Short mmCIF file of C-alpha atoms in Angstrom, two decimals:
data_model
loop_
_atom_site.label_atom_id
_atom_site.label_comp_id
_atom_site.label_asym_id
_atom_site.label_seq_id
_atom_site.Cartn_x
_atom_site.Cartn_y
_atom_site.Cartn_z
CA UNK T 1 58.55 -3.58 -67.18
CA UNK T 2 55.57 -1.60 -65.30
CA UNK T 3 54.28 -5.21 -64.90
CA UNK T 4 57.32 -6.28 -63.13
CA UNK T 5 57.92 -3.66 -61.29
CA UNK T 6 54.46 -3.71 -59.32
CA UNK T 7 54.70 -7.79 -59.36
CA UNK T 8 58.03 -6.79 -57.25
CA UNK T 9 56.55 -4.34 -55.12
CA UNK T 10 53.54 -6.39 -54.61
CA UNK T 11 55.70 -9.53 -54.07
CA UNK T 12 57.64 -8.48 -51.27
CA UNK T 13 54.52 -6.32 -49.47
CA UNK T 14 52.19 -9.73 -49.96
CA UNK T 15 53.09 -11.40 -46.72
CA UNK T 16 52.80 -8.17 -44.30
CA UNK T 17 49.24 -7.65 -46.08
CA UNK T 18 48.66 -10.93 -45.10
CA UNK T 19 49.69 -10.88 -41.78
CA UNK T 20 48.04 -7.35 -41.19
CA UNK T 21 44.57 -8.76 -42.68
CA UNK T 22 44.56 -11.64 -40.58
CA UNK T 23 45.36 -9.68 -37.67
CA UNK T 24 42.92 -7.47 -38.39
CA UNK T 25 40.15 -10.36 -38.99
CA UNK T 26 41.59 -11.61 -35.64
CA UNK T 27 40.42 -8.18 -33.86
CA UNK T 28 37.12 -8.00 -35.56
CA UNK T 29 36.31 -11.60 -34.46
CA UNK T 30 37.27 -10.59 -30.83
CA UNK T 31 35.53 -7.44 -31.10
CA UNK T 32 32.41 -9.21 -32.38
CA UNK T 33 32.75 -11.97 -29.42
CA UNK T 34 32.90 -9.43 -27.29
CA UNK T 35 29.55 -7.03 -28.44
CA UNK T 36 28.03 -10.37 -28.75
CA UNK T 37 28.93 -11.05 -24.35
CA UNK T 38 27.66 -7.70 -23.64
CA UNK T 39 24.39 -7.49 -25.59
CA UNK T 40 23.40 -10.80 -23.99
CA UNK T 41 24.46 -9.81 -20.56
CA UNK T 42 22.20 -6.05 -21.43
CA UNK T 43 19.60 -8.77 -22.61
CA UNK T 44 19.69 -10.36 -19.27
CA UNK T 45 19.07 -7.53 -17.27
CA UNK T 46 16.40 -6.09 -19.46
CA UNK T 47 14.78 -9.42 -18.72
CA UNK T 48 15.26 -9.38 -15.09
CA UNK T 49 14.05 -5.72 -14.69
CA UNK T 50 11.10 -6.76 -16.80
CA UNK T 51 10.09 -9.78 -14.49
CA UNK T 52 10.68 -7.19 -11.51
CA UNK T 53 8.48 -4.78 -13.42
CA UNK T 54 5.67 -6.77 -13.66
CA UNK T 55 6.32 -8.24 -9.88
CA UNK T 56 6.07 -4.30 -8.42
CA UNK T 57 3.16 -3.84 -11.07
CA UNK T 58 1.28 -6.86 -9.33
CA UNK T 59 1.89 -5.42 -5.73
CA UNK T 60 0.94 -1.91 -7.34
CA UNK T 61 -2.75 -2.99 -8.28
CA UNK T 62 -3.07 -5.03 -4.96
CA UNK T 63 -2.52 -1.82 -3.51
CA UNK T 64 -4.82 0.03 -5.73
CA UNK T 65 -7.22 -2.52 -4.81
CA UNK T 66 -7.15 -2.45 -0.99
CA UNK T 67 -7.10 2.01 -1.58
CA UNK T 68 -10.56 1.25 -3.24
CA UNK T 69 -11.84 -0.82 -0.87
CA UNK T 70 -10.63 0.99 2.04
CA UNK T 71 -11.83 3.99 0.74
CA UNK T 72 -15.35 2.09 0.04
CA UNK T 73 -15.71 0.41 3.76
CA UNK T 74 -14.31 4.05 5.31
CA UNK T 75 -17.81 6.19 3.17
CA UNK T 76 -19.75 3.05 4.45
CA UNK T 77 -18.38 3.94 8.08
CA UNK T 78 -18.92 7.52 7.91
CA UNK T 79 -22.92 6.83 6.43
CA UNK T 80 -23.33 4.65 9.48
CA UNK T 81 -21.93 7.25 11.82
CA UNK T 82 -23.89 9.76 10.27
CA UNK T 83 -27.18 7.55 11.45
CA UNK T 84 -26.15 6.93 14.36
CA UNK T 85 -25.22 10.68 15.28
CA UNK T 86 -28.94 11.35 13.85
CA UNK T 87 -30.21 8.90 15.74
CA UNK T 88 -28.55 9.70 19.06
CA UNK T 89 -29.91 13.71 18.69
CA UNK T 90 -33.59 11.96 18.13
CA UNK T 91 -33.15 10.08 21.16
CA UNK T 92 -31.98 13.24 23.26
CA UNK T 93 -34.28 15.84 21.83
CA UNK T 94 -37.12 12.95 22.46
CA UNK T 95 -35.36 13.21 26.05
CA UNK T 96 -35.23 16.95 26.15
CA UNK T 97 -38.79 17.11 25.25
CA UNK T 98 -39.99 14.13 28.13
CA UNK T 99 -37.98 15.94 30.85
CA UNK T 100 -39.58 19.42 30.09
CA UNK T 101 -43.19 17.81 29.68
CA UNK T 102 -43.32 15.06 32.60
CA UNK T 103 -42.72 16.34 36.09
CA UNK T 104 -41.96 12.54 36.73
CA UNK T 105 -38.86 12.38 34.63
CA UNK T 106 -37.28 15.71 35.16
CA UNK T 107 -36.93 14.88 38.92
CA UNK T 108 -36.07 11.96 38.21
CA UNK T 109 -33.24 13.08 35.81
CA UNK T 110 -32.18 16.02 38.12
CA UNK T 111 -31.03 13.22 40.69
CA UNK T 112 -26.97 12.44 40.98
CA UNK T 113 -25.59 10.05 38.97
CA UNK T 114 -24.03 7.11 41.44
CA UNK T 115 -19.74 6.68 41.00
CA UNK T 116 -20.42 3.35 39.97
CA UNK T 117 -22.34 4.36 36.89
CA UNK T 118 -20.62 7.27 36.03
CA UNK T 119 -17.54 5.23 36.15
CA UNK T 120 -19.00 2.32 33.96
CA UNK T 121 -19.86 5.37 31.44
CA UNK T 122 -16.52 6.28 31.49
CA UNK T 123 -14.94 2.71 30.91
CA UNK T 124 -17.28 2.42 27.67
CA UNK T 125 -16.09 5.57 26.65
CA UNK T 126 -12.60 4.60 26.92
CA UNK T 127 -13.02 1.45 25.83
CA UNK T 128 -14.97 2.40 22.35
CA UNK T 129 -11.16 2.91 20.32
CA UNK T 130 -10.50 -0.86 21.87
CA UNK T 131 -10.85 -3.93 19.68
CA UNK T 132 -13.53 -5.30 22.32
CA UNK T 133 -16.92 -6.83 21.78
CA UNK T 134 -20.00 -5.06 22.58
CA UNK T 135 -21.83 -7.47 24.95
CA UNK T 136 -18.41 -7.02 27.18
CA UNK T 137 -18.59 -3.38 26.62
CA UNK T 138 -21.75 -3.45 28.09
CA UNK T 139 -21.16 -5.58 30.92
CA UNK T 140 -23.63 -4.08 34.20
CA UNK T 141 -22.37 -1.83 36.45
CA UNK T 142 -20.63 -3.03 39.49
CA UNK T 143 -22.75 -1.36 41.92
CA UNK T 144 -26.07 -2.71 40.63
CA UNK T 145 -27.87 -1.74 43.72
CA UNK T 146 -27.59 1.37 43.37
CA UNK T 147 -28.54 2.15 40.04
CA UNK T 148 -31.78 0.01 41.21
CA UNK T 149 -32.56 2.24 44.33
CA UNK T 150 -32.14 5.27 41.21
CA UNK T 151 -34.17 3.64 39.49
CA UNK T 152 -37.05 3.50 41.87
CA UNK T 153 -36.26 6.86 43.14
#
């Protein structure tokens, strides 16, 4: 009678169990289709941030690279200024010393300077920041006759 009662119970509930198991297997299968969408689509993007990764990683050490060798040409600059600034007070004390000692050369330096020279001074001056060769740096002095009557002077 116990047996029949739960066969009864059972019997009438067995189609709603059913129903609400494969509903439920239904969900879980659409839940799981979904997840499954979303950690490929996460799996995507970790890829494509790990291809940009690397890509800014590559332009980061190029960068590092050109720092070092800036840096490396910029202390080779500065030694080669450094000689040249010790150079250039050689050359004027050596000048300093030949005007004091030769009678010759002091009058000779104690004479003006003619515009034309001064003025070419200038330009090479101003033109030392430009991106300019040396020879035209250099270029002589308009008024050449002049600085050759100076010179004979």
């Amino acid at each position: 009678m116990a047996w029949q009662v739960i066969k009864r119970i059972f019997g009438n509930a067995m189609p709603w169990l059913l129903a609400a198991l494969l509903g439920f297997a239904v969900y879980q299968y659409m839940r799981a289709d979904t997840l499954t969408a979303e950690r490929d689509a996460a799996q995507e993007r970790v890829d494509r941030e790990l291809a940009r990764s690397a890509a800014l990683q590559s332009a980061l050490d190029w960068h590092r690279k050109q720092e070092v060798l800036i840096n490396r040409v910029l202390s080779e600059r500065e030694d080669a200024l450094g000689a040249i600034a010790s150079d250039m007070a050689a050359q004027r004390q050596s000048l300093n010393t030949l005007e004091r000692n030769n009678a010759e050369t002091r009058d000779w330096a104690a004479q003006p300077v003619p515009d034309s020279v001064a003025r070419w001074v200038r330009q090479l001056g101003a033109d030392a920041g430009a991106d300019r060769d040396d020879a035209e740096r250099a270029a002589a002095p308009a008024d050449t006759a002049a600085a050759a009557n100076r010179g004979n002077g």
